[in-house]
């Protein structure tokens, strides 16, 4: 960082705050064993059901990552009955992901049937129409990974769907749907950006995590 | 590049983007685009031309005649011509191709397409796309989704073009029913018509010398007829079909230029007149406080039907209801009267104190009308006397004339001196056209597209008011000072503009080129208003300060239809039984 260390050496950050930040990250991402070890090692007070909550969330997350979308949906519905109906976006993403998996498996008839049954209602809403069209268009290709919509088959896409489901579940349980670490980083970035805009060369440079980590 | 009809985007657009050379330069003979091995099938274009100007290539001429014979159903004659002239209509491979398309033999047609060796790759791909798209849509139409998908995946997609359309086709697979498909894809169904349509589109892709566009000869002839019709100055007939035997040219005597009748029932200046929409009646308004209803009987004679009395002041305006059962009259007073035209009785008097209505106009539903006048307001009424709406305010100046377009969408008025206000009744928005000099009257064409205004500067201006306002023509020659002189459209297709004038004559111009065609003397006072019979293009009427109305018709009419009228003895028998010298029935001097 280019800031003069003297500027912030005097600021004290409490230990317990830092512990909470780390824990929130671990819990959010379902690192159950790590979280438990961390709690034990750091002497933090245990909050009651964080492990239970992780136990429920982790399988759902993993199922999505592996492409077992229907199983993930089933478990989600067990966990929180109305979650998917109130989170249309997440529901849509999950269903289209399943469709994409069927296409990947070359099960065209199955994919088409699934689309006609489950995806058609979404087609009536403008906000989903374009995404839906992109998904259906995959049917036109014998090698969908070579089509313009290849990103739908990528791991990154699965990850982002899994993440958004995870956040929705956390929000549903009235837990924060973002980690404090994430927020802090976002915060820093925005603040530095503003300063940069206002002060120009005289101010601090724009914040990037990569640059920061390098030293 | 999405498609907007059932069988693909307009090929011409795509051609411009991707293949500059796919179409043969017009005029190239077959030989120049055929590879040498094929050339022996078609005769060389030896450059022989026919026609008086040497502008027609004989080879092409023979081919389109063969095509015309064939499409008229004279197959033997077509074949005989091919043999005798040695010019085949099209190469056998092209005949095969056409046949296969119409029969729905898609795979075979693509194979044949590839056999036409002098097409470049792009064209072949585009054509294949269209054919496969048809195949795809026909599968979907018959409910065979899996075959449709297979076509899409293994054939269409592989062409590697038109990705947007490919995605669209994929989405059609989701259509739940044939109706949904036809709506979304603009698909006309798996019937012979859509295959004919496909053939037409393929034709546009291929060089025209290879596959001549359908009905080429008919198309050329219709173009020629159009040119003839447009250039016919005096064209004024209700006949729609032109003959092919001679060039069409109407002679001057297609325009009514002879006074057939002089109607003398009014006792003072006649200010306004108008034919009914069905052309069977005429209404006139006069300073003698009356309006008169006339009937056009057989032979074009006009007879008096009813005299409408009741106004306290001079009547200056009449307006026929859209169905001609009612007439509105207004004068320089605060009353507008509604009359029943069959009985001549006054059905209602609309009154607005302190107003001075100068004009009124009906709505197309015949249940409402607007009236405007000197108190700077326009009122909308229903037939019972209810005032429905009014436009008033400081911004409204005196209304001199009012009209409503035939479709009821716009109200046009002359406000103040020089402004024409076009008010959109649905959107409640307005446009204003500013004229250079004060306007005395306006007239809207039957299609609502054109506007005619008389200016005190002795000009009549024609405006196009369809979307935005454009001045098209100025007509000059007549005389107009401060009086209200009216003009109107006339003749078949509104080909003429006719106007009154302060020099007692009637003026007729050609609308399209502004040329003054006729100046007709006859009246002995300012001609205030003219009305052309909307149904009979050979009849119009004029109203004058000399207390008379003249009915004008064709010169040829006189001797046949009404032996009493004519210059032969100079005597004319008048409507009320009198006679009068008609020495002024001279030929127009222009």
Short mmCIF file of C-alpha atoms in Angstrom, two decimals, chain A residues 15-198:
data_model
loop_
_atom_site.label_atom_id
_atom_site.label_comp_id
_atom_site.label_asym_id
_atom_site.label_seq_id
_atom_site.Cartn_x
_atom_site.Cartn_y
_atom_site.Cartn_z
CA UNK A 15 -9.01 -9.05 18.21
CA UNK A 16 -12.53 -10.26 18.71
CA UNK A 17 -13.64 -8.23 15.71
CA UNK A 18 -11.07 -9.95 13.53
CA UNK A 19 -12.09 -13.35 14.81
CA UNK A 20 -15.67 -12.61 13.92
CA UNK A 21 -14.68 -11.61 10.42
CA UNK A 22 -12.80 -14.83 9.83
CA UNK A 23 -15.56 -16.94 11.32
CA UNK A 24 -18.23 -15.31 9.22
CA UNK A 25 -16.27 -16.17 6.09
CA UNK A 26 -15.87 -19.80 7.13
CA UNK A 27 -19.50 -20.18 8.07
CA UNK A 28 -20.77 -18.55 4.93
CA UNK A 29 -18.80 -20.90 2.75
CA UNK A 30 -19.71 -23.97 4.73
CA UNK A 31 -16.24 -24.85 5.92
CA UNK A 32 -17.69 -26.71 8.87
CA UNK A 33 -14.68 -28.51 10.26
CA UNK A 34 -12.44 -25.52 9.81
CA UNK A 35 -14.94 -23.34 11.55
CA UNK A 36 -15.25 -25.69 14.49
CA UNK A 37 -11.48 -25.97 14.85
CA UNK A 38 -11.16 -22.25 14.60
CA UNK A 39 -13.71 -21.69 17.33
CA UNK A 40 -11.96 -24.19 19.55
CA UNK A 41 -8.54 -22.71 18.95
CA UNK A 42 -9.47 -19.12 19.32
CA UNK A 43 -11.58 -19.54 22.41
CA UNK A 44 -14.54 -17.81 20.81
CA UNK A 45 -17.94 -18.30 22.22
CA UNK A 46 -19.96 -20.68 20.09
CA UNK A 47 -23.10 -19.36 18.57
CA UNK A 48 -25.68 -22.02 18.87
CA UNK A 49 -26.71 -23.50 15.59
CA UNK A 50 -24.11 -22.41 13.14
CA UNK A 51 -23.06 -26.00 12.59
CA UNK A 52 -26.61 -27.14 12.05
CA UNK A 53 -27.09 -24.42 9.58
CA UNK A 54 -23.90 -25.40 7.76
CA UNK A 55 -24.95 -29.01 7.75
CA UNK A 56 -28.01 -28.07 5.87
CA UNK A 57 -26.45 -25.59 3.50
CA UNK A 58 -23.34 -27.45 2.52
CA UNK A 59 -24.98 -30.39 0.76
CA UNK A 60 -27.22 -28.07 -1.20
CA UNK A 61 -24.24 -26.02 -2.30
CA UNK A 62 -22.30 -29.08 -3.35
CA UNK A 63 -25.18 -30.60 -5.25
CA UNK A 64 -25.42 -27.49 -7.32
CA UNK A 65 -21.70 -27.49 -7.97
CA UNK A 66 -21.92 -31.07 -9.16
CA UNK A 67 -24.88 -30.39 -11.34
CA UNK A 68 -27.45 -32.34 -9.31
CA UNK A 69 -29.85 -29.48 -9.44
CA UNK A 70 -33.04 -31.39 -8.76
CA UNK A 71 -31.60 -32.84 -5.57
CA UNK A 72 -30.50 -29.37 -4.49
CA UNK A 73 -34.00 -28.05 -5.13
CA UNK A 74 -35.49 -30.89 -3.12
CA UNK A 75 -33.25 -30.17 -0.14
CA UNK A 76 -33.90 -26.46 -0.38
CA UNK A 77 -37.61 -27.03 -0.29
CA UNK A 78 -37.18 -29.18 2.80
CA UNK A 79 -35.15 -26.50 4.46
CA UNK A 80 -37.31 -23.55 3.54
CA UNK A 81 -40.58 -24.28 1.80
CA UNK A 82 -41.28 -20.93 0.25
CA UNK A 83 -37.74 -19.88 -0.49
CA UNK A 84 -37.74 -20.65 -4.19
CA UNK A 85 -41.17 -19.23 -4.84
CA UNK A 86 -40.14 -15.95 -3.28
CA UNK A 87 -36.78 -15.89 -5.02
CA UNK A 88 -37.76 -16.12 -8.66
CA UNK A 89 -34.32 -15.26 -9.95
CA UNK A 90 -32.65 -18.04 -8.03
CA UNK A 91 -35.35 -20.49 -8.99
CA UNK A 92 -34.95 -19.58 -12.64
CA UNK A 93 -31.19 -19.96 -12.48
CA UNK A 94 -31.51 -23.39 -10.92
CA UNK A 95 -34.01 -24.63 -13.46
CA UNK A 96 -31.99 -23.38 -16.39
CA UNK A 97 -28.94 -25.01 -14.92
CA UNK A 98 -30.74 -28.32 -14.90
CA UNK A 99 -31.76 -27.78 -18.49
CA UNK A 100 -28.16 -27.07 -19.40
CA UNK A 101 -27.05 -30.29 -17.71
CA UNK A 102 -29.57 -32.24 -19.75
CA UNK A 103 -28.23 -30.65 -22.90
CA UNK A 104 -24.70 -31.46 -21.86
CA UNK A 105 -25.75 -35.06 -21.43
CA UNK A 106 -27.13 -34.95 -25.00
CA UNK A 107 -30.62 -35.76 -23.73
CA UNK A 108 -32.40 -33.43 -26.16
CA UNK A 109 -35.84 -34.89 -25.81
CA UNK A 110 -35.60 -34.73 -22.05
CA UNK A 111 -34.26 -31.22 -22.11
CA UNK A 112 -37.05 -30.08 -24.42
CA UNK A 113 -39.71 -31.69 -22.27
CA UNK A 114 -38.27 -30.16 -19.15
CA UNK A 115 -38.13 -26.75 -20.80
CA UNK A 116 -41.69 -26.95 -22.01
CA UNK A 117 -42.92 -27.94 -18.60
CA UNK A 118 -40.86 -25.91 -16.21
CA UNK A 119 -39.31 -23.04 -18.11
CA UNK A 120 -42.17 -21.90 -20.27
CA UNK A 121 -43.94 -19.88 -17.53
CA UNK A 122 -40.82 -17.79 -17.11
CA UNK A 123 -40.90 -16.93 -20.79
CA UNK A 124 -43.88 -14.71 -20.22
CA UNK A 125 -41.85 -12.29 -18.15
CA UNK A 126 -39.67 -9.86 -20.02
CA UNK A 127 -36.79 -10.03 -17.58
CA UNK A 128 -36.23 -13.74 -18.16
CA UNK A 129 -36.99 -13.90 -21.83
CA UNK A 130 -33.54 -13.17 -23.14
CA UNK A 131 -31.79 -15.55 -20.77
CA UNK A 132 -34.33 -18.21 -21.60
CA UNK A 133 -33.76 -17.74 -25.29
CA UNK A 134 -30.02 -18.15 -24.78
CA UNK A 135 -30.59 -21.41 -22.94
CA UNK A 136 -33.00 -22.86 -25.45
CA UNK A 137 -30.68 -21.88 -28.24
CA UNK A 138 -28.23 -24.45 -26.90
CA UNK A 139 -30.49 -27.08 -28.41
CA UNK A 140 -29.46 -25.90 -31.84
CA UNK A 141 -25.90 -27.08 -31.40
CA UNK A 142 -24.56 -30.58 -31.52
CA UNK A 143 -21.54 -29.28 -29.69
CA UNK A 144 -22.95 -26.75 -27.29
CA UNK A 145 -19.60 -25.98 -25.79
CA UNK A 146 -18.66 -24.45 -29.13
CA UNK A 147 -21.73 -22.24 -29.29
CA UNK A 148 -21.80 -18.57 -28.30
CA UNK A 149 -23.52 -19.60 -25.07
CA UNK A 150 -20.77 -21.90 -23.93
CA UNK A 151 -20.45 -20.06 -20.62
CA UNK A 152 -23.69 -21.67 -19.50
CA UNK A 153 -21.90 -25.00 -19.38
CA UNK A 154 -18.89 -23.70 -17.50
CA UNK A 155 -17.93 -24.30 -13.93
CA UNK A 156 -18.00 -20.58 -13.26
CA UNK A 157 -21.67 -20.47 -14.04
CA UNK A 158 -22.43 -23.33 -11.70
CA UNK A 159 -20.43 -21.62 -9.00
CA UNK A 160 -22.33 -18.40 -9.36
CA UNK A 161 -25.68 -20.18 -9.22
CA UNK A 162 -24.57 -22.08 -6.15
CA UNK A 163 -23.45 -18.85 -4.54
CA UNK A 164 -26.68 -17.07 -5.19
CA UNK A 165 -28.66 -19.98 -3.77
CA UNK A 166 -26.47 -19.95 -0.73
CA UNK A 167 -27.05 -16.26 -0.18
CA UNK A 168 -30.77 -16.70 -0.60
CA UNK A 169 -30.85 -19.42 2.04
CA UNK A 170 -28.87 -17.32 4.47
CA UNK A 171 -31.11 -14.34 3.87
CA UNK A 172 -34.13 -16.49 4.41
CA UNK A 173 -32.80 -17.51 7.80
CA UNK A 174 -32.24 -13.86 8.59
CA UNK A 175 -28.52 -14.34 8.64
CA UNK A 176 -26.33 -11.99 6.71
CA UNK A 177 -26.21 -13.06 3.10
CA UNK A 178 -22.74 -11.67 2.61
CA UNK A 179 -19.56 -12.15 4.57
CA UNK A 180 -18.16 -9.24 6.50
CA UNK A 181 -14.83 -9.78 4.80
CA UNK A 182 -16.45 -9.26 1.45
CA UNK A 183 -18.18 -6.15 2.64
CA UNK A 184 -15.04 -4.68 4.06
CA UNK A 185 -13.18 -5.19 0.84
CA UNK A 186 -16.02 -3.66 -1.12
CA UNK A 187 -16.08 -0.78 1.25
CA UNK A 188 -12.39 -0.11 0.92
CA UNK A 189 -12.59 -0.24 -2.85
CA UNK A 190 -15.42 2.25 -3.05
CA UNK A 191 -13.88 4.66 -0.62
CA UNK A 192 -10.54 4.61 -2.38
CA UNK A 193 -12.29 5.10 -5.71
CA UNK A 194 -14.11 8.16 -4.45
CA UNK A 195 -10.96 9.62 -3.02
CA UNK A 196 -9.19 8.96 -6.25
CA UNK A 197 -11.92 10.73 -8.20
CA UNK A 198 -11.92 13.74 -5.93
#
